[in-house]
XYZ file of C-alpha atoms in Angstrom:
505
model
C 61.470 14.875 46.053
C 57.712 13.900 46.940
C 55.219 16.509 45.304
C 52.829 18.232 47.468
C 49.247 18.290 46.800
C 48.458 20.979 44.282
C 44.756 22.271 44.127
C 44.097 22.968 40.734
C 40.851 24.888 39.617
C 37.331 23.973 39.582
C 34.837 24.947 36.745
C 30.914 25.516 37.039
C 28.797 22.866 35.460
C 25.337 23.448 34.123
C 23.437 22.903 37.302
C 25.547 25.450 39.208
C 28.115 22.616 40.558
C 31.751 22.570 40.863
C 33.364 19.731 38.670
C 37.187 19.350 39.128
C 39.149 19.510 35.473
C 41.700 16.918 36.919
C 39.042 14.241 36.998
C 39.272 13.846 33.466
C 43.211 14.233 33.525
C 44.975 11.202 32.427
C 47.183 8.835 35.169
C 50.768 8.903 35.130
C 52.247 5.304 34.038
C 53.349 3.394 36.784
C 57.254 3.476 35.433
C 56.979 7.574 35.568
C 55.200 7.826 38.905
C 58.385 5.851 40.266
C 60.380 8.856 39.587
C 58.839 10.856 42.037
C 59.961 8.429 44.553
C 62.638 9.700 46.867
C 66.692 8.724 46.098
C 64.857 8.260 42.144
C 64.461 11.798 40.993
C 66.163 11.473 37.711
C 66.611 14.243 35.606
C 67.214 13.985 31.823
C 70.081 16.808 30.488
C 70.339 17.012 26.209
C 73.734 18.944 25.883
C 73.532 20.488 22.597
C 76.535 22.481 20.777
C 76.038 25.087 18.009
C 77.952 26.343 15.599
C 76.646 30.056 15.582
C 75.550 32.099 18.689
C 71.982 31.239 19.346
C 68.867 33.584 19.061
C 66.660 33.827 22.149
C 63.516 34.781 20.398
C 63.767 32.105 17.987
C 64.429 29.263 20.147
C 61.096 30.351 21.983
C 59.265 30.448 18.695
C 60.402 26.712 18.202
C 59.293 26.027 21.543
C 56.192 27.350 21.379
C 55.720 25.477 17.501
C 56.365 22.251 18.482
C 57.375 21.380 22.167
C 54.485 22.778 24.091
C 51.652 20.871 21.352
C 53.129 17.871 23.457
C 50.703 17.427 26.188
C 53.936 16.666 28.412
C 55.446 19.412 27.817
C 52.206 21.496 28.778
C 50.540 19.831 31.831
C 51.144 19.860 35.560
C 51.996 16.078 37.320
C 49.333 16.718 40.691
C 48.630 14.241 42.931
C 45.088 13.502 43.976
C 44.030 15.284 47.174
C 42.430 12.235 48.779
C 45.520 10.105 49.063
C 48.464 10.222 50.752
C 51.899 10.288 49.255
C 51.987 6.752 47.727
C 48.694 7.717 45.669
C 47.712 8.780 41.999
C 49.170 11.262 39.929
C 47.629 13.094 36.972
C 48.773 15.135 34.291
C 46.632 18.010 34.294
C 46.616 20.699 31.430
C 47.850 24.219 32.070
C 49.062 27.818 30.284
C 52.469 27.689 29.977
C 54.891 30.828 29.635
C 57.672 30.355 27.703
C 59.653 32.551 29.366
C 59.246 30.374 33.256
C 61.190 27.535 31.259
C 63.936 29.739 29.478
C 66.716 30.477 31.852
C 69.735 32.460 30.399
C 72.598 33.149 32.962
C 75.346 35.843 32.526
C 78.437 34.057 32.660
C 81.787 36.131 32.415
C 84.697 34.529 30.714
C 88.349 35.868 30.646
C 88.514 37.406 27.109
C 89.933 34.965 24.305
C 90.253 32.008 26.984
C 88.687 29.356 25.513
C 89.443 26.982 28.071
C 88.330 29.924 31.155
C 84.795 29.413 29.233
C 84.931 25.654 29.203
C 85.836 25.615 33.225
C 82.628 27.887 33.472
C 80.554 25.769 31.226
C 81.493 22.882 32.625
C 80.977 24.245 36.204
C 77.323 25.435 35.356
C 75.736 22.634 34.020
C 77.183 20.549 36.947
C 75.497 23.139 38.975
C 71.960 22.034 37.365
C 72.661 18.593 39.498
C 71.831 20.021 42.351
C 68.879 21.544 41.557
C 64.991 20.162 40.420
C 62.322 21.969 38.612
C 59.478 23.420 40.157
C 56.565 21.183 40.419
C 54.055 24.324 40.318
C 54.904 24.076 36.457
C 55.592 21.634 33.994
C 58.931 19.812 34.454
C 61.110 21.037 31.746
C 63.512 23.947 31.288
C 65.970 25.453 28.549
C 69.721 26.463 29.586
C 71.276 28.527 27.086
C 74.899 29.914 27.162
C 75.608 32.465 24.727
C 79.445 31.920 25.346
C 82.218 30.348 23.082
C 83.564 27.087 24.155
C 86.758 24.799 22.230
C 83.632 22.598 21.314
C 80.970 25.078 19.933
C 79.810 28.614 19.562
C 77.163 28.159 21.878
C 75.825 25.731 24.703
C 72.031 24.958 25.274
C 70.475 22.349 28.087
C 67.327 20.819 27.453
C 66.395 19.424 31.135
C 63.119 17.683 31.895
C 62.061 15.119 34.468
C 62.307 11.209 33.503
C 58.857 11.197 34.473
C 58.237 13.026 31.172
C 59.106 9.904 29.458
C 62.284 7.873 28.155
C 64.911 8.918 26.243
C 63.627 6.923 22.471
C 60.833 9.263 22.451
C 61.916 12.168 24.067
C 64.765 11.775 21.172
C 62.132 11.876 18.238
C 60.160 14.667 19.905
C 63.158 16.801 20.048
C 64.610 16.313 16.720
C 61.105 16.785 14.976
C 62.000 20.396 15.772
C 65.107 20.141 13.994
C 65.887 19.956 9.839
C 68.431 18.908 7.413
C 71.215 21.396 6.936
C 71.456 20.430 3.446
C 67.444 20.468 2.864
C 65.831 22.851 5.145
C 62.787 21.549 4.360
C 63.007 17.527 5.574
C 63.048 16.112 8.698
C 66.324 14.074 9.913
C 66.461 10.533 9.549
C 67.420 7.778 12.443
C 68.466 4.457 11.700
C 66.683 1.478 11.872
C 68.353 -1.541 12.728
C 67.178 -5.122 10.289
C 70.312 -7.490 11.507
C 67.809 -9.750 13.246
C 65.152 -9.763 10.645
C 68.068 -10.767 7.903
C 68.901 -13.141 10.418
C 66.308 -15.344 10.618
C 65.512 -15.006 6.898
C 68.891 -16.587 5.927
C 68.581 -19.351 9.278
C 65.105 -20.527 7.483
C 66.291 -20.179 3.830
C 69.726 -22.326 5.249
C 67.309 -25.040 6.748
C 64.659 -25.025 4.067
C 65.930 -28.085 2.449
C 66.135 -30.036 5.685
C 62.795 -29.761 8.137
C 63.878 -31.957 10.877
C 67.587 -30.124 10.775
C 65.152 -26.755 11.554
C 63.631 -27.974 13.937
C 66.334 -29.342 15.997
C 68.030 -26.035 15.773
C 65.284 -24.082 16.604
C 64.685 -26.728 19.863
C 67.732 -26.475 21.018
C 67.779 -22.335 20.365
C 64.831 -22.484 22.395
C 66.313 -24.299 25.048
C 69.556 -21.973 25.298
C 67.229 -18.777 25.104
C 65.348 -20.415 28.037
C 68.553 -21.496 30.318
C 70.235 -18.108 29.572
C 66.836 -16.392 30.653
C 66.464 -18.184 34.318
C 70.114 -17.579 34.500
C 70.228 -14.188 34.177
C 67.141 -13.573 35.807
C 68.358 -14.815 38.864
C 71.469 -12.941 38.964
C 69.431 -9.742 38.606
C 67.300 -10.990 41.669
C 70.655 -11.618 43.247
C 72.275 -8.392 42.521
C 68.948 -6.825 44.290
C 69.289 -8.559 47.234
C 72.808 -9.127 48.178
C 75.020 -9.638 45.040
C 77.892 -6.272 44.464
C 80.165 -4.927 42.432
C 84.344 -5.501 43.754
C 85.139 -2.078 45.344
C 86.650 0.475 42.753
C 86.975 3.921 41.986
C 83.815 3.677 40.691
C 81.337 1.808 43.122
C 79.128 3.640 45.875
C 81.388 3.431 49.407
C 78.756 2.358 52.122
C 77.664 5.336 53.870
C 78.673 7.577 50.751
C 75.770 10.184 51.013
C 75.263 10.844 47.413
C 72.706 13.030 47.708
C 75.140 15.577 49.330
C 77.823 15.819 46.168
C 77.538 17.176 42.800
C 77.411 15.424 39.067
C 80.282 16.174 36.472
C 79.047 16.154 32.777
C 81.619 15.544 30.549
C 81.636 14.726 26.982
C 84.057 13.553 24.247
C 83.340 13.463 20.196
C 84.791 10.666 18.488
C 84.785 9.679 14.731
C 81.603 7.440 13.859
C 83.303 6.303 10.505
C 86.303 4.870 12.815
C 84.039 3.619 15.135
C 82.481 1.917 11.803
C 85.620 0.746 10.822
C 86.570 -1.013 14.046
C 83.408 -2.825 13.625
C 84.094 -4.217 10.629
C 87.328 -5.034 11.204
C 86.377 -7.468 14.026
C 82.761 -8.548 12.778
C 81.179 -7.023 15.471
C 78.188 -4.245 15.859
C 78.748 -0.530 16.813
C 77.636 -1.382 20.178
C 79.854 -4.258 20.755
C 82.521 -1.844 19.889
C 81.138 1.398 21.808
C 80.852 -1.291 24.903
C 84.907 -1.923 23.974
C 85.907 1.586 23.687
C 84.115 1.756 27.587
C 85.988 -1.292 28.907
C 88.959 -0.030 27.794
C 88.652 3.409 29.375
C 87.940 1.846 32.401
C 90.623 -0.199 32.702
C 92.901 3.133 31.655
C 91.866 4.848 35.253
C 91.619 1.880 37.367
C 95.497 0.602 36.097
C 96.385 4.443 36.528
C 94.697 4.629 39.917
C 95.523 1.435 41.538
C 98.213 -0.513 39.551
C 100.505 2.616 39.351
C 100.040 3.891 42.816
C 100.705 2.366 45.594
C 97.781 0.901 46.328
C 97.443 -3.056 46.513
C 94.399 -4.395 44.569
C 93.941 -7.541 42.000
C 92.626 -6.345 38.946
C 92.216 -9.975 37.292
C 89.607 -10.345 40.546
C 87.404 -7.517 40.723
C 83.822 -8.072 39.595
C 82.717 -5.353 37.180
C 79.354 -5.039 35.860
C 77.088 -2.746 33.879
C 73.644 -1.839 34.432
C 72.028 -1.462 30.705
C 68.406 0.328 30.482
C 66.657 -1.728 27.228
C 64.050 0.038 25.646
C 60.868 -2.475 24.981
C 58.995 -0.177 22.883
C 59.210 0.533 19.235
C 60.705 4.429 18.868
C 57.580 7.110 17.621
C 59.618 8.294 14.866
C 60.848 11.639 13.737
C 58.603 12.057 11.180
C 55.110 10.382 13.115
C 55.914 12.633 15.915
C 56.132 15.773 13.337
C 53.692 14.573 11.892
C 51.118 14.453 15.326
C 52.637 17.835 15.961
C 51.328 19.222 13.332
C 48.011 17.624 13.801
C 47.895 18.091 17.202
C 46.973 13.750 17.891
C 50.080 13.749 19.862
C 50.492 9.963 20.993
C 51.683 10.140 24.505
C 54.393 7.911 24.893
C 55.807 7.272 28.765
C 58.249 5.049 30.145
C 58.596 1.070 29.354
C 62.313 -0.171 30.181
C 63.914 -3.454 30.796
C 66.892 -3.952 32.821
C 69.717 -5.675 31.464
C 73.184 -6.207 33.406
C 76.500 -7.123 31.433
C 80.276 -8.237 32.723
C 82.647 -6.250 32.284
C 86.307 -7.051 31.658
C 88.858 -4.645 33.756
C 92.327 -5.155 32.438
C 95.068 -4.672 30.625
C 94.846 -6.051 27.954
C 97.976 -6.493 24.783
C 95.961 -6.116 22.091
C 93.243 -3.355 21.988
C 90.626 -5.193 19.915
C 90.416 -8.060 22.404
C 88.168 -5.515 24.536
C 85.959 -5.073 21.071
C 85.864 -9.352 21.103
C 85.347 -9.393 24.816
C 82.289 -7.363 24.809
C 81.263 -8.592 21.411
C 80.834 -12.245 23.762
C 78.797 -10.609 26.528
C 76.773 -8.753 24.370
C 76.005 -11.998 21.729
C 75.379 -13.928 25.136
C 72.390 -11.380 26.196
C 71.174 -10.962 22.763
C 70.205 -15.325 23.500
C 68.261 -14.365 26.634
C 64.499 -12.520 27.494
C 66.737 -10.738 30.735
C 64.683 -7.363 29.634
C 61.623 -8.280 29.183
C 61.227 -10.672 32.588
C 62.861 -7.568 34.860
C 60.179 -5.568 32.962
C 57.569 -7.424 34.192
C 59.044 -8.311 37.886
C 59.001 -4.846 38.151
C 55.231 -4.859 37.300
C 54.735 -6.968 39.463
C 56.199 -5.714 42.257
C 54.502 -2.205 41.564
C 51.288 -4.407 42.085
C 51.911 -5.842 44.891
C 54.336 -4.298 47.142
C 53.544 -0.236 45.730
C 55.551 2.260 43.928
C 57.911 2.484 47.238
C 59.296 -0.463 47.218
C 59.531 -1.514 43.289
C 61.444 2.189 43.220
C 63.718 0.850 45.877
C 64.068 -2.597 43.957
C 64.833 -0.205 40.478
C 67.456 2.043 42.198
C 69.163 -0.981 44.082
C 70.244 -3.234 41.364
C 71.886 -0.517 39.841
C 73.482 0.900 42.858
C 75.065 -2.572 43.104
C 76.566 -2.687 39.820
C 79.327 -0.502 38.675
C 78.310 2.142 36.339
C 75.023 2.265 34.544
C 75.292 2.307 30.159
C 72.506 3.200 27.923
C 73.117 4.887 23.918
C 70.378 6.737 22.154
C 71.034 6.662 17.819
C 70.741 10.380 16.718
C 70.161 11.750 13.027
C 72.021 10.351 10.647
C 73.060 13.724 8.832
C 73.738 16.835 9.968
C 70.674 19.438 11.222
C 69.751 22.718 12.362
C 67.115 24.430 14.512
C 65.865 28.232 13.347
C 68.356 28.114 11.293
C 71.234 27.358 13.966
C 73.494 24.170 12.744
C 74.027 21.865 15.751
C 77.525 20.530 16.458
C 77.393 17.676 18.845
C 74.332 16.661 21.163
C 75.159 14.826 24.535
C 71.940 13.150 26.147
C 72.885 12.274 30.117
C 70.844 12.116 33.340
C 71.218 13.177 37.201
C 69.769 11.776 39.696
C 70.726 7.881 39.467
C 72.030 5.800 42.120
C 75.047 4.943 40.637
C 78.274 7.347 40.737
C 78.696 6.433 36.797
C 76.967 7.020 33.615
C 77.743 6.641 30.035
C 75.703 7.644 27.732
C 77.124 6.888 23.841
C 74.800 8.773 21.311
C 75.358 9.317 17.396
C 74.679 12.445 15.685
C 75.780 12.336 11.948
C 79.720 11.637 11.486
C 80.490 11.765 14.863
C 79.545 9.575 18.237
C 80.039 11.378 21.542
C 80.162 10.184 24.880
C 78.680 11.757 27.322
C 80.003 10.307 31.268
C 78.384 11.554 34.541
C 80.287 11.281 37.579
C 79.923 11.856 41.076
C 82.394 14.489 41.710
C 83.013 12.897 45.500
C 83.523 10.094 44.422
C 86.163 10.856 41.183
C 88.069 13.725 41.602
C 89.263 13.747 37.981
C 86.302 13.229 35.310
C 88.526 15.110 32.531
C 91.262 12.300 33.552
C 88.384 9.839 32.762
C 86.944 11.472 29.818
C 90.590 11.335 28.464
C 90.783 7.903 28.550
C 87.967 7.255 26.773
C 89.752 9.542 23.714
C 92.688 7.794 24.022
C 91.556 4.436 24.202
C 89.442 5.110 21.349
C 92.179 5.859 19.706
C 94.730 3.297 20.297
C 91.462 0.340 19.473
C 91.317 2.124 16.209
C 95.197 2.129 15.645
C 95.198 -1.553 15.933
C 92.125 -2.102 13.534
C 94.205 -0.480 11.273
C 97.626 -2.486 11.816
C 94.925 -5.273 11.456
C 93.688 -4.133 7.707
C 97.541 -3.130 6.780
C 98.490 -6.539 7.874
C 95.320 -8.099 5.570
C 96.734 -5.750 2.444
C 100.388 -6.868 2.562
């Protein structure tokens, strides 16, 4: 999608002139104006369950509290009239109506067939992939479906463009809307993470007897951090110019239009406790074990599709990588952006990603947790490396150098040569409501990436659910796939707990 030039209106200064109100509108970031870029249209979805039918006139209240005091939320993207499609865009200001952004479609479900209403549910948000919002207003919309599905009373879509900004802050913006079930009158709480701080307190308090022991360590830290950085570095500049992914189910097929096929959402709820308990069990973090549970499902369908059919492929062989989006800015906050909401000194907060890509191990494996320690390496090897940060700042460079064309074409084609694109957003930490409706899961995803796999892992009090897109020409069975991210859950966890049974006896 490349927006046209919109004309937007003029005022009359004091000496009878015409001054234009977008010359004081402020520039897109350079990272959002990317995704206006053709074959980089991305899309963000928040799935959100609830556990009592929702009310309409409510939700719009809400919306019109909180959401459009963002100046995101209520501006127009327009691109300057004196350039041509490669120029400036603005956000301009603009009078919203609720009621353009809230869509509510009629769906009719068999009576008392729960899983008639998920097939329909399921079928209309994929239907969303094919669309894009209209650019004559601002880029965000509200799907609600007043039906009753196996996984909640009611389904809502939050869609807006990426352009809007990343998910980190589009994540504390949408849960300062939201309040604690349990204390309607506080905001929810996210976690913040202090591993690395504790650290580097305990390396120095370690070391503080012997200097010249510190200093060696720290030299030769340096020196890893520095090889594993050129390293990895040049395997991302590889993997843009020439360097794939082994064919599988999951890779892009040359000449695959992708453009031309639909997205399947599909999302699974897990236990975050187990997922807690796995991590402790092999001293890893919840991501190394959230990267395991994703291994493992992967290896599921690819054994299923290739080792048990008759199809001839080496397994041990295939080169398997994900593409991981790192966030480089510090998260606004539930309670600053309430806070700024309430003030109205909303701190606009756009786009500022790294790109990170991670082996993956494809196989099958005897013991379950050895896909928790394999990923628990990979992820302990790119935690010793500035991989985000330098593609950050390639990526600056090439948007000064070579324009927003070509640094979009550099940011869509390292992931299109990897094999599935990963990112995980952490959500409140206890359970919340909105209006007085109690949410039961929320599933952040995207459309419009150029990779025929996403997984998206994202928290949301005692539960984690994973949320997988999928180009439905290129896997015929996403259910098959979300399955086997249940089940491999499941069997990891099983053999944490043979593990701690073991331990007790």
């Amino acid at each position: 999608m490349v927006l046209k030039p919109i004309r937007t209106s003029k005022k009359v200064d004091e000496n009878g002139g015409e001054e234009e109100e977008e010359a004081a509108a402020m520039l897109l970031s350079p990272a959002s104006r990317m995704f206006h870029e053709p074959n980089y249209n991305i899309h963000i979805l928040a799935i959100m369950g609830w556990k009592v039918p929702l009310d309409i006139d409510s939700i719009k209240a809400q919306i019109l509290g909180k959401l459009l005091k963002h100046p995101r939320f209520s501006s127009l993207q327009v691109m300057d009239e004196s350039h041509d499609g490669s120029g400036e865009m603005r956000w301009v200001p603009t009078t919203v109506n609720v009621d353009d952004h809230i869509i509510v479609p009629r769906l009719k479900p068999i009576a008392d067939n729960i899983m008639d209403t998920d097939k329909l549910v399921e079928e209309y948000i994929s239907s969303i992939s094919t669309t894009t919002i209209d650019v004559s207003k601002p880029l965000w919309d509200v799907h609600i479906l007043n039906v009753k599905t196996s996984h909640a009373e009611a389904i809502s879509v939050l869609r807006f463009h990426h352009s809007l900004g990343d998910g980190i802050a589009l994540m504390s913006l949408l849960l300062s809307c939201f309040r604690r079930s349990s204390d309607p009158n506080s905001l929810p709480t996210l976690l913040v993470s202090s591993s690395s701080s504790k650290d580097k307190s305990n390396l120095s308090t370690s070391n503080n007897r012997n200097h010249m022991w510190l200093y060696l360590v720290k030299f030769w830290l340096f020196i890893r951090l520095l090889f594993n950085t050129v390293v990895d570095v040049l395997l991302f500049i590889a993997t843009a110019l020439f360097l794939k992914d082994s064919q599988s189910p999951f890779t892009v097929a040359q000449g695959f239009n992708k453009s031309s096929t639909r997205q399947r959402f599909i999302y699974r709820t897990v236990s975050l406790d187990d997922i807690k308990f796995i991590k402790n069990a092999t001293n890893a973090t919840v991501n190394d074990v959230i990267l395991g549970i994703t291994q493992a499902a992967l290896s599921r369908y690819i054994h299923r599709r290739y080792v048990e059919g008759k199809r001839k492929f080496s397994v041990e062989q295939m080169r398997c990588r994900a593409t991981i989006l790192v966030n480089l800015r510090p998260a606004l906050g539930v309670q600053a952006a309430a806070e700024m909401i309430e003030k109205n000194a909303i701190v606009i907060q756009g786009n500022c990603f790294g790109f990170v890509i991670i082996p993956l191990h494809i196989g099958q494996l005897e013991n379950p947790l050895d896909y928790v320690h394999k990923a628990k390496v990979s992820m302990d090897r790119k935690k010793q490396s500035l991989e985000s940060q330098c593609t950050f700042y390639l990526l600056q460079l090439f948007l000064k150098f070579f324009g927003f064309k070509r640094a979009t074409k550099l940011a869509q084609r390292v992931p299109s040569q990897t094999t599935l694109a990963f990112s995980n957003v952490v959500g409140p930490l206890e359970e919340v409501s909105c209006s007085g409706h109690p949410l039961a899961f929320l599933a952040p995803t995207c459309y419009g990436q150029p990779t025929g796999l996403m997984v998206h892992a994202c928290s949301y009090a005692k539960n984690l659910t994973f949320a997988i897109t999928v180009d439905e020409g290129m896997i015929p069975d996403p259910n098959q796939l979300g399955d086997d991210f249940v089940n491999s859950f499941m069997l990891i966890n099983e053999a944490a707990l043979s593990k701690f049974r073991t331990k007790v006896d």
